[in-house]
């Protein structure tokens, strides 16, 4: 008909099938043409008008759709689809209470109660009313016990309210009725895992994979549980099963690498970390894991190469800059270490180790003025910290500002006398000064 402009007669059911076909295929313009042709031949067809209303809602023409639905409601007040469509309009306009009221009317007329109950549950979820949402999803399961979508939603509601004990009770009750539901066993294992009851979680995941040997998600959760039980060899075996069953993921390779690292098998750990970053080159955690192992093995050049990879991906992560500083210090690349510490501070990582590390490297490079400026900034965040006071006192003595030097040294000694050896380690020439030794000895004698 469309190609030749010929006119053929179809009954309304055939038009409905044609329209649904075009909608399902995403060919909305053709669906609209089919509706127009259909209504020309069947101008009183409620079914076709309902499909027209559905497409009007799709195009956000809510007022026109509402008017059409009211007309249809006057003709067929017991047609549940009219109320479902009205609920769709209310929902899209964020009028979820009105949507629920319309769906409750639909519920009274429908033969497919589970579908409408599920829609009511979703509306309650939009309102963050998890109790009512859970109640309606649970009613779906009363209608169709194997409606796993509703089961997931029931457990989601428990999760959102942190009611994990209640979720366990609900799932155990469900399993008593259907002991061969791998989905229920899997969800039960998840709840036990959250509750840190790892032995029961393992038992649940074991049942899930016994029932369905292809259940990738259950093997993953089982492997994570075995890690918590320090059963790293078994965890690796289960992670490897998921690789056999499905396409490998960077997450699985990363977990296997961490398990091998826990088993002190660092060569294999590095192999799997490298597989993880090969699978996902943007996996900065993978690059960091490789860095850590090379750092542990004192292979600082390789560690530097891999931490640079992590920083390229996320240069706003102060942990990576900390590692970068640590590695460069090991390699005696002090200017690079200064840059790393400064980046940490720019990223608002104000840990005292950053301020102290930066000032120590600046002092080593002879940049005492910059070190002093840095320590005075640190003092704004860390009042009465001996780590800062000893360094400030030493730098002031270096600048022959004995008055300020004495003030900060005495302050440091009063906070932590035993820590005075830091002067000897960092500023040996200052430590040997008579006035410094006198202050330390006087304080020691006074405190005795």
C-alpha positions as CSV (number, residue, x, y, z in Angstrom):
1,X,0.0,0.0,0.0
2,X,2.8,2.4,1.0
3,X,4.7,1.8,-2.2
4,X,1.9,1.9,-4.7
5,X,-0.7,4.1,-3.0
6,X,-3.1,1.2,-3.6
7,X,-5.8,0.7,-0.9
8,X,-6.2,-2.8,0.7
9,X,-8.4,-3.7,3.5
10,X,-6.9,-5.0,6.8
11,X,-8.8,-5.8,9.9
12,X,-7.9,-3.8,13.1
13,X,-6.0,-6.8,14.6
14,X,-3.7,-6.9,11.5
15,X,-3.1,-3.2,11.7
16,X,-2.2,-3.6,15.3
17,X,0.4,-6.3,14.5
18,X,1.8,-4.1,11.7
19,X,2.1,-1.1,14.1
20,X,3.7,-3.3,16.9
21,X,6.2,-4.6,14.3
22,X,7.3,-1.1,13.3
23,X,7.4,0.1,16.9
24,X,9.6,-2.9,17.9
25,X,11.8,-2.2,14.9
26,X,12.2,1.4,15.9
27,X,10.5,2.6,12.7
28,X,8.2,5.1,14.4
29,X,7.4,7.2,11.3
30,X,6.1,4.0,9.6
31,X,4.2,3.1,12.7
32,X,2.5,6.5,12.6
33,X,1.6,5.9,8.9
34,X,0.1,2.5,9.7
35,X,-2.0,4.1,12.5
36,X,-3.3,6.8,10.2
37,X,-4.3,4.2,7.6
38,X,-5.7,1.9,10.2
39,X,-7.9,4.7,11.7
40,X,-9.2,5.6,8.2
41,X,-10.5,2.0,7.8
42,X,-11.4,1.5,11.5
43,X,-12.2,5.0,12.9
44,X,-13.8,3.6,16.1
45,X,-11.0,1.1,17.0
46,X,-10.0,1.6,20.6
47,X,-7.0,-0.6,20.1
48,X,-5.6,1.6,17.3
49,X,-6.4,4.8,19.3
50,X,-4.5,3.4,22.2
51,X,-1.5,2.8,20.0
52,X,-1.9,6.4,18.7
53,X,-1.9,7.6,22.4
54,X,1.3,5.5,23.0
55,X,3.1,7.2,20.2
56,X,1.9,10.7,21.3
57,X,3.4,10.0,24.7
58,X,6.6,8.8,23.0
59,X,6.7,12.2,21.3
60,X,6.0,14.0,24.6
61,X,2.6,15.3,23.4
62,X,1.1,14.6,26.8
63,X,-1.9,17.0,26.5
64,X,-3.1,15.5,23.2
65,X,-2.6,12.0,24.5
66,X,-4.5,12.8,27.7
67,X,-7.4,14.2,25.8
68,X,-7.5,11.0,23.6
69,X,-7.3,8.7,26.6
70,X,-10.2,10.5,28.3
71,X,-12.3,10.0,25.2
72,X,-11.4,6.3,25.3
73,X,-12.1,6.0,29.0
74,X,-15.7,7.3,28.4
75,X,-16.1,4.5,25.7
76,X,-14.4,1.6,27.6
77,X,-14.1,2.5,31.3
78,X,-12.9,-1.0,32.1
79,X,-10.0,-1.1,29.7
80,X,-6.9,-1.4,31.9
81,X,-4.6,-0.2,29.0
82,X,-6.2,3.3,29.2
83,X,-5.2,3.6,32.9
84,X,-1.7,2.2,32.2
85,X,-1.2,4.9,29.5
86,X,-2.5,7.6,31.8
87,X,-0.1,6.4,34.4
88,X,2.8,6.6,31.9
89,X,2.0,10.3,31.3
90,X,1.8,11.1,35.0
91,X,5.1,9.3,35.6
92,X,6.9,11.2,32.8
93,X,5.6,14.4,34.4
94,X,7.0,13.3,37.8
95,X,3.5,13.0,39.2
96,X,4.2,9.5,40.6
97,X,1.3,9.5,43.2
98,X,-1.2,10.1,40.3
99,X,0.5,7.4,38.3
100,X,0.1,5.0,41.2
101,X,-3.6,5.9,41.5
102,X,-4.1,5.2,37.8
103,X,-2.3,1.9,38.0
104,X,-4.4,0.8,40.9
105,X,-7.5,1.3,38.8
106,X,-5.8,-0.7,36.0
107,X,-5.1,-3.5,38.6
108,X,-8.8,-3.9,39.2
109,X,-9.5,-4.6,35.5
110,X,-6.4,-6.4,34.3
111,X,-5.8,-10.1,33.9
112,X,-2.0,-9.5,34.0
113,X,-1.7,-8.4,37.6
114,X,2.0,-9.1,37.9
115,X,2.8,-6.6,35.1
116,X,0.8,-3.8,36.7
117,X,2.0,-4.6,40.2
118,X,5.6,-4.3,38.8
119,X,4.8,-0.9,37.4
120,X,3.3,0.2,40.7
121,X,6.5,-0.9,42.4
122,X,8.6,1.1,40.0
123,X,6.6,4.2,40.8
124,X,7.1,3.8,44.5
125,X,10.8,3.4,43.8
126,X,10.8,6.8,42.1
127,X,9.3,8.2,45.3
128,X,12.0,6.3,47.4
129,X,9.2,4.6,49.2
130,X,11.0,1.3,49.4
131,X,8.5,-0.4,51.8
132,X,5.6,0.0,49.4
133,X,7.8,-0.8,46.4
134,X,9.0,-4.0,48.0
135,X,5.4,-5.0,48.9
136,X,4.3,-4.7,45.3
137,X,7.2,-6.5,43.8
138,X,6.6,-9.3,46.4
139,X,3.0,-9.5,45.2
140,X,4.4,-10.0,41.7
141,X,6.1,-13.1,43.0
142,X,2.9,-14.3,44.5
143,X,1.4,-14.2,41.0
144,X,4.5,-15.6,39.2
145,X,7.0,-17.3,41.6
146,X,9.7,-17.3,38.9
147,X,9.5,-13.6,38.1
148,X,13.2,-13.1,38.9
149,X,13.1,-9.4,37.8
150,X,10.7,-8.8,40.7
151,X,12.9,-10.9,43.1
152,X,15.9,-8.7,42.2
153,X,13.7,-5.6,42.9
154,X,12.6,-6.9,46.3
155,X,16.2,-7.4,47.3
156,X,17.2,-4.0,45.9
157,X,14.6,-2.5,48.2
158,X,16.1,-4.3,51.2
159,X,19.6,-3.1,50.1
160,X,18.5,0.5,49.8
161,X,17.3,0.3,53.5
162,X,20.3,-1.6,54.7
163,X,17.9,-4.4,55.8
164,X,20.3,-7.2,55.0
165,X,19.1,-9.5,57.8
166,X,15.6,-9.1,56.6
167,X,16.7,-9.9,53.0
168,X,18.4,-13.1,54.3
169,X,15.1,-14.1,56.0
170,X,13.1,-13.3,52.9
171,X,15.5,-15.3,50.6
172,X,15.6,-18.3,52.9
173,X,11.8,-18.4,52.9
174,X,11.9,-18.1,49.1
175,X,14.4,-21.0,48.8
176,X,12.3,-23.2,51.1
177,X,9.6,-23.0,48.4
178,X,12.1,-23.3,45.4
179,X,15.4,-24.8,46.5
180,X,16.6,-25.1,42.9
181,X,16.6,-21.3,42.2
182,X,20.1,-20.4,41.4
183,X,19.1,-16.7,41.4
184,X,17.8,-16.9,44.9
185,X,21.0,-18.7,46.2
186,X,23.1,-16.1,44.4
187,X,21.2,-13.2,46.0
188,X,21.4,-14.9,49.4
189,X,25.2,-15.2,49.1
190,X,25.4,-11.5,48.3
191,X,23.5,-10.6,51.5
192,X,25.7,-12.9,53.6
193,X,28.8,-11.3,52.0
194,X,27.6,-7.8,52.9
195,X,27.0,-9.1,56.5
196,X,30.6,-10.5,56.4
197,X,29.3,-14.0,57.1
198,X,31.7,-15.4,54.5
199,X,31.2,-19.1,55.3
200,X,27.4,-18.9,54.7
201,X,28.0,-16.7,51.6
202,X,30.4,-19.4,50.2
203,X,27.8,-22.1,50.9
204,X,25.1,-20.1,49.0
205,X,27.3,-19.5,46.0
206,X,28.3,-23.2,46.0
207,X,24.6,-24.1,45.6
208,X,24.2,-21.4,42.9
209,X,26.9,-22.9,40.7
210,X,25.8,-26.5,41.4
211,X,22.4,-25.6,40.1
212,X,23.8,-23.7,37.1
213,X,27.4,-24.5,36.1
214,X,27.4,-21.6,33.6
215,X,26.5,-19.0,36.2
216,X,29.4,-16.5,35.7
217,X,28.2,-14.0,38.4
218,X,28.0,-16.7,41.0
219,X,31.6,-17.9,40.3
220,X,32.8,-14.2,40.6
221,X,31.0,-13.7,43.9
222,X,32.3,-17.1,45.1
223,X,35.9,-16.1,44.2
224,X,35.5,-12.8,46.1
225,X,34.3,-14.7,49.1
226,X,37.2,-17.1,49.0
227,X,39.5,-14.1,49.0
228,X,37.9,-12.9,52.2
229,X,38.5,-16.4,53.7
230,X,42.2,-16.2,52.6
231,X,41.6,-19.1,50.3
232,X,43.5,-17.4,47.4
233,X,44.3,-20.6,45.4
234,X,40.7,-21.6,45.3
235,X,39.7,-18.0,44.5
236,X,42.0,-18.0,41.5
237,X,40.5,-21.2,40.3
238,X,37.0,-19.7,40.4
239,X,38.1,-16.5,38.7
240,X,39.7,-18.6,35.9
241,X,36.4,-20.5,35.4
242,X,34.7,-17.2,34.6
243,X,37.3,-16.6,31.9
244,X,36.5,-20.0,30.4
245,X,32.7,-19.3,30.5
246,X,32.8,-15.7,29.3
247,X,35.0,-13.1,27.7
248,X,37.8,-12.2,30.1
249,X,37.6,-8.8,31.8
250,X,40.2,-6.5,33.3
251,X,38.5,-6.8,36.7
252,X,39.0,-10.6,36.7
253,X,42.7,-10.4,35.6
254,X,43.2,-7.7,38.3
255,X,41.7,-9.9,41.0
256,X,43.8,-12.9,40.0
257,X,46.9,-10.8,40.1
258,X,46.0,-9.6,43.6
259,X,45.5,-13.2,44.7
260,X,48.9,-14.2,43.4
261,X,50.4,-11.3,45.1
262,X,48.8,-12.4,48.4
263,X,50.4,-15.9,47.8
264,X,53.8,-14.1,47.3
265,X,53.9,-15.3,43.7
266,X,54.9,-11.9,42.4
267,X,56.0,-13.0,38.9
268,X,52.5,-14.5,38.2
269,X,50.9,-11.4,39.8
270,X,52.7,-9.1,37.4
271,X,51.7,-11.3,34.5
272,X,48.0,-11.0,35.4
273,X,48.2,-7.3,36.2
274,X,49.7,-6.8,32.7
275,X,46.8,-8.8,31.2
276,X,44.4,-6.5,33.1
277,X,45.9,-3.3,31.6
278,X,46.2,-5.0,28.2
279,X,42.4,-5.7,28.4
280,X,41.8,-2.1,29.6
281,X,44.7,0.3,29.1
282,X,42.7,3.0,31.1
283,X,42.7,0.8,34.2
284,X,44.9,3.0,36.4
285,X,44.5,0.6,39.3
286,X,46.3,-2.0,37.2
287,X,49.2,0.3,36.4
288,X,49.4,1.1,40.1
289,X,49.4,-2.6,41.1
290,X,52.4,-3.2,38.7
291,X,54.2,-0.2,40.2
292,X,53.8,-1.5,43.7
293,X,55.3,-4.8,42.9
294,X,58.3,-3.3,41.1
295,X,58.8,-0.9,44.0
296,X,58.7,-3.8,46.4
297,X,61.3,-5.6,44.3
298,X,63.4,-2.4,44.3
299,X,63.2,-2.1,40.5
300,X,62.7,1.6,40.7
301,X,63.1,2.4,37.0
302,X,60.3,0.0,36.0
303,X,58.2,1.3,38.9
304,X,58.7,4.9,37.6
305,X,57.6,3.8,34.1
306,X,54.4,2.2,35.3
307,X,53.4,5.0,37.8
308,X,53.8,7.4,34.9
309,X,51.2,5.3,33.0
310,X,48.8,5.7,36.0
311,X,49.4,9.4,36.1
312,X,48.7,9.8,32.4
313,X,45.2,8.3,33.0
314,X,44.4,10.2,36.2
315,X,46.7,13.1,37.0
316,X,44.3,14.3,39.7
317,X,44.9,11.3,42.0
318,X,47.2,12.4,44.8
319,X,48.0,8.7,45.7
320,X,49.8,8.4,42.3
321,X,51.8,11.5,42.9
322,X,52.8,10.2,46.3
323,X,54.1,7.0,44.7
324,X,55.8,9.1,42.0
325,X,57.5,11.1,44.8
326,X,58.6,8.0,46.6
327,X,60.1,6.4,43.5
328,X,61.9,9.5,42.4
329,X,63.4,9.8,45.9
330,X,64.7,6.3,45.6
331,X,66.3,7.2,42.3
332,X,67.7,10.5,43.7
333,X,65.6,12.5,41.2
334,X,64.9,15.3,43.7
335,X,63.5,17.9,41.4
336,X,60.8,15.4,40.2
337,X,60.0,14.5,43.9
338,X,59.5,18.2,44.6
339,X,57.1,18.5,41.7
340,X,55.2,15.4,43.0
341,X,54.8,16.8,46.5
342,X,53.7,20.1,45.1
343,X,51.1,18.4,43.0
344,X,49.8,16.6,46.0
345,X,49.3,19.9,47.8
346,X,47.6,21.4,44.7
347,X,45.2,18.5,44.8
348,X,44.5,19.4,48.5
349,X,46.3,16.4,49.9
350,X,47.4,18.1,53.1
351,X,48.8,15.1,55.0
352,X,51.7,16.2,57.2
353,X,54.0,13.6,55.4
354,X,53.6,15.6,52.2
355,X,54.5,19.0,53.8
356,X,57.4,17.5,55.7
357,X,58.6,15.4,52.7
358,X,58.6,18.5,50.5
359,X,60.5,20.7,52.9
360,X,63.1,17.9,53.5
361,X,63.8,17.6,49.7
362,X,63.9,21.4,49.3
363,X,66.5,21.6,52.2
364,X,68.5,18.8,50.5
365,X,68.5,20.8,47.3
366,X,69.6,23.9,49.3
367,X,66.3,25.7,48.7
368,X,65.9,26.7,52.4
369,X,63.8,29.8,51.7
370,X,61.2,27.7,49.8
371,X,61.4,25.1,52.5
372,X,60.7,27.8,55.1
373,X,57.7,29.1,53.1
374,X,56.3,25.6,52.8
375,X,56.7,24.9,56.5
376,X,55.0,28.1,57.5
377,X,52.0,27.2,55.2
378,X,52.0,23.7,56.9
379,X,51.9,25.3,60.3
380,X,48.5,26.8,59.4
381,X,47.1,23.3,59.2
382,X,49.2,21.6,61.8
383,X,49.6,23.6,65.0
384,X,51.9,22.2,67.7
385,X,53.4,19.5,65.6
386,X,57.0,18.7,66.5
387,X,57.8,17.6,63.0
388,X,57.2,21.1,61.8
389,X,58.6,23.0,64.8
390,X,62.0,21.2,64.7
391,X,62.4,22.0,61.0
392,X,61.4,25.6,61.4
393,X,63.8,26.1,64.3
394,X,66.7,24.5,62.4
395,X,66.1,26.7,59.3
396,X,65.8,29.9,61.3
397,X,69.1,29.0,63.0
398,X,70.6,28.4,59.5
399,X,69.5,31.9,58.6
400,X,71.1,33.1,61.9
401,X,67.7,34.2,63.1
402,X,68.5,32.8,66.6
403,X,65.5,34.4,68.3
404,X,63.0,32.6,66.1
405,X,65.1,29.5,66.0
406,X,65.1,29.3,69.8
407,X,61.3,29.9,69.9
408,X,60.5,27.1,67.5
409,X,63.1,24.7,69.0
410,X,61.7,25.2,72.5
411,X,58.2,24.7,71.2
412,X,59.3,21.5,69.5
413,X,61.1,20.2,72.6
414,X,58.0,20.8,74.7
415,X,55.8,18.8,72.3
416,X,58.1,15.8,71.8
417,X,61.5,15.9,73.4
418,X,62.6,12.5,72.0
419,X,62.2,13.6,68.4
420,X,65.1,16.1,68.6
421,X,67.4,13.6,66.8
422,X,65.7,14.8,63.6
423,X,67.9,17.9,63.8
424,X,71.0,15.7,63.9
425,X,69.7,13.7,60.8
426,X,68.6,16.6,58.7
427,X,70.7,19.6,59.9
428,X,73.9,18.1,61.4
429,X,75.8,21.5,61.3
430,X,72.9,23.1,63.2
431,X,72.8,20.3,65.7
432,X,76.5,21.0,66.5
433,X,75.9,24.7,67.2
434,X,76.6,25.6,70.9
435,X,73.4,27.6,71.3
436,X,71.3,24.7,70.0
437,X,73.0,22.2,72.2
438,X,72.5,24.5,75.2
439,X,68.8,24.8,74.5
440,X,68.4,21.0,74.3
441,X,70.5,20.4,77.4
442,X,68.7,23.2,79.4
443,X,65.3,21.7,78.5
444,X,66.5,18.2,79.4
445,X,67.7,19.4,82.8
446,X,64.6,21.4,83.5
447,X,62.3,18.6,82.6
448,X,64.2,16.2,84.9
